[in-house]
Tab-separated table of C-alpha atoms in Angstrom:
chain	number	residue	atom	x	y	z
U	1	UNK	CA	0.000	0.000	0.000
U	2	UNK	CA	1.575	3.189	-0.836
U	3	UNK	CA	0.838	6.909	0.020
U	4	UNK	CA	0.423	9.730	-1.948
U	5	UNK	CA	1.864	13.350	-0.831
U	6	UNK	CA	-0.245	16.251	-1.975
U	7	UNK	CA	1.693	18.274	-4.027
U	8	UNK	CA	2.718	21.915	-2.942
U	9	UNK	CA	-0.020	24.070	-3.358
U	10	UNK	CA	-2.693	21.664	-4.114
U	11	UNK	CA	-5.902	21.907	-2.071
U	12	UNK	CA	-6.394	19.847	0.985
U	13	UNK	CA	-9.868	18.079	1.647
U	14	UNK	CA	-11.833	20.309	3.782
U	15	UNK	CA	-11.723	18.927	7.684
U	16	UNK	CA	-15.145	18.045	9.843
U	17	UNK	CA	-16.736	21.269	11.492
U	18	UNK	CA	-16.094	20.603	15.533
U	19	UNK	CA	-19.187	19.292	16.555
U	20	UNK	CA	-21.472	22.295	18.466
U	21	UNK	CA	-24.120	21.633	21.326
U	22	UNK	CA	-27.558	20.208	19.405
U	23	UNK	CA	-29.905	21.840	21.630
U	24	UNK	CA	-28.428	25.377	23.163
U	25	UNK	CA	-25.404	25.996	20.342
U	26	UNK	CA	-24.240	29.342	21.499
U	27	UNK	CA	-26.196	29.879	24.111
U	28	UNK	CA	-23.452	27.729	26.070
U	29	UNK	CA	-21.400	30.351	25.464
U	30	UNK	CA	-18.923	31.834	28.217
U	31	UNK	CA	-20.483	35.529	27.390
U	32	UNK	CA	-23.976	34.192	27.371
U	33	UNK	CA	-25.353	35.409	31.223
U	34	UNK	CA	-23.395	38.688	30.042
U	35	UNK	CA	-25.288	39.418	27.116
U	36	UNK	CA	-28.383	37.899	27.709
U	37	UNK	CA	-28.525	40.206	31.286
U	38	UNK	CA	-27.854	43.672	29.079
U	39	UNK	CA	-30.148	42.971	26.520
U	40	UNK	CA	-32.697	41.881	28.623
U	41	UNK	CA	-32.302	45.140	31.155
U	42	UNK	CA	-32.092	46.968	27.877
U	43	UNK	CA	-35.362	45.795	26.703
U	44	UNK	CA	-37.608	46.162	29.975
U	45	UNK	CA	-36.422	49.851	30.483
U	46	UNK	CA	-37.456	51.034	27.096
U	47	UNK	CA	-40.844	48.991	27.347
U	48	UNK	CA	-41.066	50.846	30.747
U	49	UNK	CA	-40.074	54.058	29.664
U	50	UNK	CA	-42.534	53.992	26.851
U	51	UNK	CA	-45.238	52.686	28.914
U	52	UNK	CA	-44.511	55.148	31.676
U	53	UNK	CA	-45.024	58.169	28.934
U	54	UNK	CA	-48.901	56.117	27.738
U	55	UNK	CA	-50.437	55.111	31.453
U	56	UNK	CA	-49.752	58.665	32.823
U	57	UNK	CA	-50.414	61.290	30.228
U	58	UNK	CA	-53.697	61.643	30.878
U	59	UNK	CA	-53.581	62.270	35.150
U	60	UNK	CA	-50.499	64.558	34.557
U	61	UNK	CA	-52.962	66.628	32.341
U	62	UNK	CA	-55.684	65.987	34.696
U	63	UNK	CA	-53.504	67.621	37.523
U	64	UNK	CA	-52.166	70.626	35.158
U	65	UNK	CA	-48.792	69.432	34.001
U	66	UNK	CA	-47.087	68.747	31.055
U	67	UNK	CA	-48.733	65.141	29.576
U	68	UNK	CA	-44.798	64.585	29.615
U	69	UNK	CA	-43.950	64.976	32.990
U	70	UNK	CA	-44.184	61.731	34.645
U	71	UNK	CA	-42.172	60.237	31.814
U	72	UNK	CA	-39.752	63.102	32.018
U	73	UNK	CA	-38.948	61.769	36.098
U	74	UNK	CA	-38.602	58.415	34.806
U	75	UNK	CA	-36.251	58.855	32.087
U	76	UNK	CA	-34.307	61.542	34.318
U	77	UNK	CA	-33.913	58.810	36.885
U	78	UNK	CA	-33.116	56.293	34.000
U	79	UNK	CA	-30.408	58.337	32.845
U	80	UNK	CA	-29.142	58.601	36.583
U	81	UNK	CA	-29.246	54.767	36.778
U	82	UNK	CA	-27.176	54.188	33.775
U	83	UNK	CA	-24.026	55.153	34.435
U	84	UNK	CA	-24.163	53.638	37.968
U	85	UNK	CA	-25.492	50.203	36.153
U	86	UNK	CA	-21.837	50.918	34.154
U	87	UNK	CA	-19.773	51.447	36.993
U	88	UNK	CA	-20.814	48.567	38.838
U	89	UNK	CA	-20.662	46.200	36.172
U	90	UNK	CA	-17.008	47.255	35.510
U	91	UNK	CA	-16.233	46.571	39.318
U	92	UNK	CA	-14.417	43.706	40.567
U	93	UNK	CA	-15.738	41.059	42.880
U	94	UNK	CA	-13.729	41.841	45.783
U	95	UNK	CA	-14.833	45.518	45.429
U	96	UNK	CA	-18.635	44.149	47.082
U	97	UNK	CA	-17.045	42.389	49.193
U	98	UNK	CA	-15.013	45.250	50.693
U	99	UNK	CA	-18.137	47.600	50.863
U	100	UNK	CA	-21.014	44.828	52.414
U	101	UNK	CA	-20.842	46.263	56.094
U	102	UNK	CA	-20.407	49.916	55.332
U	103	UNK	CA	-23.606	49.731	52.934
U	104	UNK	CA	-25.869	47.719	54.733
U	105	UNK	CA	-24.870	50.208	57.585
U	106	UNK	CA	-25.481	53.435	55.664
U	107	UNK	CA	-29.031	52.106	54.394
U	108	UNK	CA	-30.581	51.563	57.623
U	109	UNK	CA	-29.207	54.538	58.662
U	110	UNK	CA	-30.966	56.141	55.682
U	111	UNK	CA	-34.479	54.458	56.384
U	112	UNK	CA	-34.096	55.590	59.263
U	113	UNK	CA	-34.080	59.267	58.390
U	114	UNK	CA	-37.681	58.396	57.286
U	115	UNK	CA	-38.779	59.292	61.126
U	116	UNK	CA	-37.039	62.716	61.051
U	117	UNK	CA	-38.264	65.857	60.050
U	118	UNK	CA	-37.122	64.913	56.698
U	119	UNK	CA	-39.792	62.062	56.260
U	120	UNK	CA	-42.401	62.240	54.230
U	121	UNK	CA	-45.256	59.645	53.414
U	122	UNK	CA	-48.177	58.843	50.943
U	123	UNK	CA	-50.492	56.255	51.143
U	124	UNK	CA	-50.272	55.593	54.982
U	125	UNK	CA	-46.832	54.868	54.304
U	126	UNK	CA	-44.032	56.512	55.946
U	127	UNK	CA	-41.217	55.686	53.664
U	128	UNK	CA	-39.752	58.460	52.000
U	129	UNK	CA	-36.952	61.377	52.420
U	130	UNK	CA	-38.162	64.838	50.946
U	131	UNK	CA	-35.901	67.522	51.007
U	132	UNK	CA	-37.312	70.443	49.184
U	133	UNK	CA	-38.762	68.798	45.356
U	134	UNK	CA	-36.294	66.179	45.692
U	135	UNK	CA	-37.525	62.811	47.370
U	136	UNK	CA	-36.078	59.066	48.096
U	137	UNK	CA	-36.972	56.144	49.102
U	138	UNK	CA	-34.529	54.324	51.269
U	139	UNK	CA	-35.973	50.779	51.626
U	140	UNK	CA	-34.867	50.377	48.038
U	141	UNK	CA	-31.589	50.862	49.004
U	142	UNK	CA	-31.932	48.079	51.711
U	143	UNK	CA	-32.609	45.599	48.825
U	144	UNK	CA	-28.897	45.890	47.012
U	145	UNK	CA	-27.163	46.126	50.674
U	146	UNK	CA	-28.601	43.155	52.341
U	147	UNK	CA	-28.484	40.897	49.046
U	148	UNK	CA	-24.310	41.659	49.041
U	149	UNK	CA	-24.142	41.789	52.727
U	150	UNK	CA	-25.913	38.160	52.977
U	151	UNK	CA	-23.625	36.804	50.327
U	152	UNK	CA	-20.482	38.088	52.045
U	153	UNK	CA	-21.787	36.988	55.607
U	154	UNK	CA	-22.976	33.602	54.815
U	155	UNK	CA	-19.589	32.966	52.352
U	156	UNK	CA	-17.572	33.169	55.326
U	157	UNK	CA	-19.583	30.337	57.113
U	158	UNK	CA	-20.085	28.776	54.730
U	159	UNK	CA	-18.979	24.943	56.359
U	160	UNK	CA	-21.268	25.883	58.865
U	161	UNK	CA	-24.005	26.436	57.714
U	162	UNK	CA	-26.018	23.433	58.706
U	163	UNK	CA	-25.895	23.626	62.304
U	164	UNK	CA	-28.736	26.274	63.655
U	165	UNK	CA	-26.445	28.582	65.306
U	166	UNK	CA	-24.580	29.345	62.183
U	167	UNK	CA	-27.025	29.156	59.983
U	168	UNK	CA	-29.141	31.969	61.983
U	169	UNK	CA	-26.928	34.265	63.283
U	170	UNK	CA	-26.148	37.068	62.651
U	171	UNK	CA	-27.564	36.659	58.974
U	172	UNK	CA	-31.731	36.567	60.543
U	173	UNK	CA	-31.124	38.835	63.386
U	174	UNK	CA	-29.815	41.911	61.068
U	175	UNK	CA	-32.112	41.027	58.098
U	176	UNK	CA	-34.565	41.033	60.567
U	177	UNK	CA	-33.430	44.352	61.953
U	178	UNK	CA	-33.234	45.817	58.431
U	179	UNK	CA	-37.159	44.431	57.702
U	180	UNK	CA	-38.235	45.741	61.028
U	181	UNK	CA	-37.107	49.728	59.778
U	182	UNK	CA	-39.243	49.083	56.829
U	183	UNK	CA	-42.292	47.594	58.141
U	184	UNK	CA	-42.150	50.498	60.708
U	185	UNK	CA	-42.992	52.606	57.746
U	186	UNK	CA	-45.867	50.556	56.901
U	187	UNK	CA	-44.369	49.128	53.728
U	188	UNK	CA	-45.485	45.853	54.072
U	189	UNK	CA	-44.617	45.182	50.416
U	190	UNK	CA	-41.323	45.747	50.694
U	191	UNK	CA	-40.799	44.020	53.832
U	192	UNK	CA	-42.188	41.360	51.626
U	193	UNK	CA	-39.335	41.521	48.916
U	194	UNK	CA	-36.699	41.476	51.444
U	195	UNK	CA	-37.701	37.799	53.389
U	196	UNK	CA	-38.078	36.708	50.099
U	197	UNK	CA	-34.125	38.177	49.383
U	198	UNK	CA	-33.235	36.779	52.555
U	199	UNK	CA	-35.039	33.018	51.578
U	200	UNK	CA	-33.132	33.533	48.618
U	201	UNK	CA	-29.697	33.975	50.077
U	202	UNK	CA	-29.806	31.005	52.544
U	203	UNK	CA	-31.114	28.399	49.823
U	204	UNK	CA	-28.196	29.285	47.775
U	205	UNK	CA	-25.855	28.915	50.879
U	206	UNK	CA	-27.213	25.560	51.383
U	207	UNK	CA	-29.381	25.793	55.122
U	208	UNK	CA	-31.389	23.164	55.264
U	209	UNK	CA	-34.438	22.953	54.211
U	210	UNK	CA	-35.832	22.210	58.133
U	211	UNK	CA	-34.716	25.483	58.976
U	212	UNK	CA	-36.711	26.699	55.764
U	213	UNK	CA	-39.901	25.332	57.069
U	214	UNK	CA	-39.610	27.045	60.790
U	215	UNK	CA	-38.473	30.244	59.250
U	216	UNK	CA	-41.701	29.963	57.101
U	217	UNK	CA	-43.623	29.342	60.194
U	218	UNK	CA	-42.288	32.742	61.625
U	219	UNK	CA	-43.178	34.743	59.011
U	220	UNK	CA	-46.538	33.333	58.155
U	221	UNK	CA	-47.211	34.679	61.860
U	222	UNK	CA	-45.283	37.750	61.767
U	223	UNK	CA	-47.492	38.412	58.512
U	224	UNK	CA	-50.600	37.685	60.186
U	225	UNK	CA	-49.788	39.888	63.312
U	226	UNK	CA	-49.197	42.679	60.957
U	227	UNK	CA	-52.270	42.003	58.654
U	228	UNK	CA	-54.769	41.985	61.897
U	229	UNK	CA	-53.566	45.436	63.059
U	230	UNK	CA	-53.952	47.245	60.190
U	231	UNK	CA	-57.484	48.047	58.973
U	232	UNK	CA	-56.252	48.891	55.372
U	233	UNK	CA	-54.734	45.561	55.423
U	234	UNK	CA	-57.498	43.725	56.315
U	235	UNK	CA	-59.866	45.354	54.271
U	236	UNK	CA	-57.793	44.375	51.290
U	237	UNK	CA	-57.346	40.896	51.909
U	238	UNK	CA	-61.446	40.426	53.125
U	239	UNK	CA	-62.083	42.254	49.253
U	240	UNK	CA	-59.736	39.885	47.443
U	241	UNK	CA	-61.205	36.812	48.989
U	242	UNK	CA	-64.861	38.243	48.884
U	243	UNK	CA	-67.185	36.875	45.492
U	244	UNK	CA	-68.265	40.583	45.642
U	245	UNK	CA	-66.639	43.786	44.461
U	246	UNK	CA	-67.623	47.264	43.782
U	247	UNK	CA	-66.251	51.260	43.802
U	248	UNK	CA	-66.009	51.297	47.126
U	249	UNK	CA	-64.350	47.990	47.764
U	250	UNK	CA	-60.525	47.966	48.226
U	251	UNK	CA	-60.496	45.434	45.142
U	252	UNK	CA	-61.339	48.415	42.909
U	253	UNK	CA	-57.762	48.551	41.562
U	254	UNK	CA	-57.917	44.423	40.948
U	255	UNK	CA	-61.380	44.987	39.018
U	256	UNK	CA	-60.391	47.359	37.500
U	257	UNK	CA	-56.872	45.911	36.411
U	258	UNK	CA	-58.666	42.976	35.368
U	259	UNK	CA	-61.075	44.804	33.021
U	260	UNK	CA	-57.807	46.016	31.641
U	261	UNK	CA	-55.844	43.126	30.881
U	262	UNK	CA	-59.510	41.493	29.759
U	263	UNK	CA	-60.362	44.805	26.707
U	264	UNK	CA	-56.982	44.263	25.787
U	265	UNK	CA	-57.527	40.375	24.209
U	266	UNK	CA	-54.896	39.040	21.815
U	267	UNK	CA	-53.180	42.314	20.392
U	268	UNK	CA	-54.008	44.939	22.437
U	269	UNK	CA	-56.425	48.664	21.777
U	270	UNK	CA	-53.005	49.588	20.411
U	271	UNK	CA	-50.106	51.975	22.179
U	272	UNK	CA	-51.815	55.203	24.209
U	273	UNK	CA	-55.629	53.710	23.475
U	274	UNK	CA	-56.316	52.283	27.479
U	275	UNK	CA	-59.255	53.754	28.254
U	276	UNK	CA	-58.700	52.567	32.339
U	277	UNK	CA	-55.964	55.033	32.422
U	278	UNK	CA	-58.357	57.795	32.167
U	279	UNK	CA	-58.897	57.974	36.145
U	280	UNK	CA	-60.772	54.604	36.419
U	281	UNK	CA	-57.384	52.421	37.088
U	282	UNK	CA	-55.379	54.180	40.356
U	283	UNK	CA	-51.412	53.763	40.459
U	284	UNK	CA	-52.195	53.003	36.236
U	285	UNK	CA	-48.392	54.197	35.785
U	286	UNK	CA	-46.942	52.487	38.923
U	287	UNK	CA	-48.391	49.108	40.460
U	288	UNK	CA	-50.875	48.765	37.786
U	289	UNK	CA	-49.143	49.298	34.870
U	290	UNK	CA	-48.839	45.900	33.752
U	291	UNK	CA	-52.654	46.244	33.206
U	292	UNK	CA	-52.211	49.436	30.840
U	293	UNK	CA	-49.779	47.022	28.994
U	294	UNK	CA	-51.884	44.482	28.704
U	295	UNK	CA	-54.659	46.440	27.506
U	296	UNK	CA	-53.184	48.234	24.595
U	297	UNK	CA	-50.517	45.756	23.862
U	298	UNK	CA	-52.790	42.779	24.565
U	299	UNK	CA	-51.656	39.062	25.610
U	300	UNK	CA	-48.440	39.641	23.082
U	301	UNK	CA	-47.472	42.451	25.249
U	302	UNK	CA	-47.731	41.003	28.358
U	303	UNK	CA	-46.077	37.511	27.425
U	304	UNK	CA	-43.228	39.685	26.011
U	305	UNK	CA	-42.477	41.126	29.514
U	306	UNK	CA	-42.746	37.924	31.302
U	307	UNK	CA	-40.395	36.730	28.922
U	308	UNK	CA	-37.908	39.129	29.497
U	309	UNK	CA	-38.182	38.386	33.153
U	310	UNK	CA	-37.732	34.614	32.209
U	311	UNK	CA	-34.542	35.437	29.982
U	312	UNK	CA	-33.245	37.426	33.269
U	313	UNK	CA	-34.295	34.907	35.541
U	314	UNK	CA	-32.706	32.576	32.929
U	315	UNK	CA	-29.034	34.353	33.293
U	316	UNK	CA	-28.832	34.516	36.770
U	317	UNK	CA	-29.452	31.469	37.248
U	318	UNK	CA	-26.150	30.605	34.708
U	319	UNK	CA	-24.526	32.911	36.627
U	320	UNK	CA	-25.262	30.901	39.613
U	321	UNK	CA	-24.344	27.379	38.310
U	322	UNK	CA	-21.202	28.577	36.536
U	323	UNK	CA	-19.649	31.034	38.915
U	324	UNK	CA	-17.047	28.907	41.210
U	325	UNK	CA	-17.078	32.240	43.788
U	326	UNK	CA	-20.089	31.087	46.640
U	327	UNK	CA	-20.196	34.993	47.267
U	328	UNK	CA	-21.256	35.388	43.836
U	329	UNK	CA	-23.374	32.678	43.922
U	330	UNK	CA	-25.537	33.670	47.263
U	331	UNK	CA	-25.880	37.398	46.047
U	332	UNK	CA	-27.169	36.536	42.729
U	333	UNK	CA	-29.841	34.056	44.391
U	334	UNK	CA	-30.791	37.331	46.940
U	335	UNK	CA	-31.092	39.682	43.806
U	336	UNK	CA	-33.009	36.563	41.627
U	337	UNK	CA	-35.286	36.402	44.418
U	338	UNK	CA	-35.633	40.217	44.298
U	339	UNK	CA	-36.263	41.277	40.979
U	340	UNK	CA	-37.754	38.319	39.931
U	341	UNK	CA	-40.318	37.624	42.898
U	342	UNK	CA	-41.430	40.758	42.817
U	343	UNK	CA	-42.220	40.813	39.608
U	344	UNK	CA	-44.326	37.900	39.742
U	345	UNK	CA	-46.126	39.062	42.902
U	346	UNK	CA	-47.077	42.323	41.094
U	347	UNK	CA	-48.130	40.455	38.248
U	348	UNK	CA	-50.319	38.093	40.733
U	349	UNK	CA	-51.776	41.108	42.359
U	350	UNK	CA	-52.926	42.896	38.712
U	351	UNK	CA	-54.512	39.474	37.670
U	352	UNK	CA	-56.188	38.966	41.063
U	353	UNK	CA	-53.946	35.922	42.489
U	354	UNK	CA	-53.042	37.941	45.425
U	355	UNK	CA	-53.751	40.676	47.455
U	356	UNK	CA	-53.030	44.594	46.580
U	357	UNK	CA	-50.050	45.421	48.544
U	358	UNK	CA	-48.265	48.382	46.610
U	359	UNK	CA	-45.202	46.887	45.098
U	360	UNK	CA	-44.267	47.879	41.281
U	361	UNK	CA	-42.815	46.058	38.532
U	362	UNK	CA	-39.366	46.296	38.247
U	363	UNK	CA	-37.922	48.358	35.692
U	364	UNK	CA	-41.402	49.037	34.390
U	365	UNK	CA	-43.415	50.575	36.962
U	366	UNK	CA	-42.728	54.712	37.590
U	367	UNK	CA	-40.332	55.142	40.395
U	368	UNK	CA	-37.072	56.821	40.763
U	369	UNK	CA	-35.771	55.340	43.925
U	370	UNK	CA	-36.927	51.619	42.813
U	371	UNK	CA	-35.724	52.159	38.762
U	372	UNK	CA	-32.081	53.133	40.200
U	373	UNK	CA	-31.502	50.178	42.711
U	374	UNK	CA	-32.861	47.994	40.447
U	375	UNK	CA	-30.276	49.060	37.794
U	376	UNK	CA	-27.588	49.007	40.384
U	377	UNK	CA	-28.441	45.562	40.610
U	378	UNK	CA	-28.122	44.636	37.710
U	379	UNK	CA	-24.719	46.253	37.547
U	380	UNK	CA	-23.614	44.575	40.127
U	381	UNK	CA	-25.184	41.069	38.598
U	382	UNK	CA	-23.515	41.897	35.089
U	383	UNK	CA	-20.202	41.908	36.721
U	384	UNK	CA	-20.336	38.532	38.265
U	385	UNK	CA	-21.219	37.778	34.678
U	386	UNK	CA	-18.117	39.206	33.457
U	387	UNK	CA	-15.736	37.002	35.550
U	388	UNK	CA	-17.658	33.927	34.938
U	389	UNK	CA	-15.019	31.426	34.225
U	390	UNK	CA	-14.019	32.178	30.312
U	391	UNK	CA	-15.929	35.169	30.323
U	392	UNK	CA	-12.984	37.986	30.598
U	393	UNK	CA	-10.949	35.997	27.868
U	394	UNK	CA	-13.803	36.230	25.875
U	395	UNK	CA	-15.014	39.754	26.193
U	396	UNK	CA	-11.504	40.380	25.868
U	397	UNK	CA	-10.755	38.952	22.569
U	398	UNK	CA	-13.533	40.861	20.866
U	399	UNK	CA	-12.487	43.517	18.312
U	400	UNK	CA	-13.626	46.654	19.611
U	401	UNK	CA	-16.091	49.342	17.932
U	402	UNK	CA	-13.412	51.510	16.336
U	403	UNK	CA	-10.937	48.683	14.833
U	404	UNK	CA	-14.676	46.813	13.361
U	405	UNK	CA	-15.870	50.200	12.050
U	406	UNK	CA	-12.106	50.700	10.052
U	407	UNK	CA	-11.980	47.296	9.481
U	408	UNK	CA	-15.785	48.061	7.514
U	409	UNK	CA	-14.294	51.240	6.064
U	410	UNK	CA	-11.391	49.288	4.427
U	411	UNK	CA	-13.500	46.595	2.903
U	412	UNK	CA	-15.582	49.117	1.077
U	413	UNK	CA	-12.795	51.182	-0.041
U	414	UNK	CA	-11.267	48.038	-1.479
């Protein structure tokens, strides 16, 4: 048998494409939780921005202002959020470690300049700073503190972690401190948000799951207590289990949400054509504005957003599984349990599955204070993505926007 050499020059046979991943191709790539997370935070905020602008044209006129006003906050607020979603994406992992204490510190120290002179509140809540036309809320603050601070705290003990003792302190003593400043403000909702942060945080860490069910226990009661003495709470729980509902119910803003979501059908009235955001929906531009979507963007609309929300549920999740850091791993499963539950309880109170209890849609919903902490989340989330193992090499390699736009610019002179 002999063998042939292939003379100089001559053409070789082409060689077998590497084989690629037959169900996720390059969605298994390194920069995949990096991407996916921008585009999917790029997405929300202009769907929010735009719905902001169509739910609350109408009140702003209503009250004398400019039908642009609202939306003028928002995207003021938005353009306050971006470069601090930037800066924290570009930080380095240690750098949250480093700052866990000091911020947790400095944001219960800020909620609780809500019982000053400086506090202000709406709503029978007593949540927010005012000074002069400039207000803040600081339990949103609390959120992005306690989600590092938990992931720092419970890193360190981490071996530990299944004996009570370890497992419970100080991680539910100081969360509990920091939900016990916001609940004396009456925000029950966000009270809400932060157990679930916390829950999140320790099932990452790995407590076990015993400790999960006493915990639950707790704050089933501690939910209760604070349901029974408050008549606005009560009232709205007796309305959402009651057959019956009228104007002067405290399901109003469910009935009417669901009338909303219900006139909107398959494709929506169309962008700016609700009809409930002419003064029959209340909050139509905060926590009811997934109703206004639904109604003039229909079912489409609506299963967009969720969507989104799945794609960033999707990514931190990756991030979890893929990260070897556990501090990275237990902050991203507080913030998951942030953004993401609260989303879907604001979505189950607009379609009637739960209660009203005055929490907004993340990214969506009006709201300075909540549209900049959730952005600085992000940031902070899009940074773990960065260092995900391969990630740096690969955001590395890419050519950047000036040598791709010559490298364009040559081909089309040539």
């Amino acid at each position: 048998m002999t063998t042939t050499t292939p003379r100089p020059g001559a053409r070789r046979p082409a060689e077998p494409a590497p084989p690629t991943s037959s169900l996720l191709g390059q969605w298994n790539s390194a920069v995949t939780s990096y991407y996916v997370l921008i585009g999917a935070t790029a997405l929300l905020l202009v769907i929010g921005l735009v719905m902001v602008l169509s739910s609350s044209s109408v009140e702003s006129l209503d009250d004398g202002h400019s039908p642009y006003a609202v939306f003028l906050d928002q995207a003021k607020y938005a353009l306050i959020g971006l470069p601090l979603l930037f800066g924290l994406s570009r930080a380095p992992v240690r750098f949250f470690q480093a700052i866990a204490w000091p911020a947790l510190a400095f944001s219960i120290a800020f909620q609780l300049t809500v019982f000053t002179p400086l506090g202000c509140g709406a709503g029978g809540n007593q949540n927010w700073v005012c000074i002069g036309g400039f207000s803040a809320q600081p339990s949103e603050t609390i959120k992005l503190a306690l989600a590092i601070w938990l992931g720092a705290v419970l890193t360190r003990k981490l071996p530990l972690l299944r004996e009570w003792k370890h497992a419970m302190i100080p991680a539910v003593p100081v969360a509990g401190i920091a939900v016990l400043v916001v609940l004396a403000g009456h925000d029950l909702g966000t009270a809400l948000v932060l157990i679930l942060l916390v829950a999140g945080a320790l099932f990452v860490a790995g407590v076990p799951m015993r400790m999960f069910g006493f915990a639950a226990l707790l704050a089933a009661g501690l939910t209760a207590l604070l349901t029974m003495t408050s008549t606005n709470r009560t009232d709205r729980i007796t309305s959402w289990l009651s057959d019956e509902c009228d104007a002067a119910s405290s399901c109003y803003q469910t009935l009417h949400g669901g009338w909303g979501l219900a006139s909107g059908g398959w494709g929506g009235l169309g962008l700016g054509e609700s009809r409930e955001k002419w003064s029959y929906l209340p909050a139509a531009h905060n926590d009811f504005i997934f109703a206004i979507l639904g109604e003039e963007l229909g079912l489409i609309g609506t299963l967009l957003v969720l969507g989104l929300f799945g794609l960033l549920a999707f990514a931190m999740i990756r991030v979890i599984r893929r990260h070897p850091d556990p501090f990275v791993q237990i902050t991203t499963g507080a913030i998951l349990c942030w953004i993401i539950g609260q989303a879907l309880v604001n979505v189950a109170v607009v379609i009637g599955l739960a209660p009203v209890i005055g929490i907004p849609l993340p990214l969506v919903s009006a709201g300075g204070s909540a549209l900049i902490m959730t952005m600085a989340a992000l940031g902070v989330l899009i940074s773990f993505a960065r260092s995900e193992p391969g990630a740096a090499e690969a955001l590395a390699a890419r050519p950047g926007v000036v040598r791709r736009s010559l490298a364009v610019i040559g081909r089309s002179r040539g």
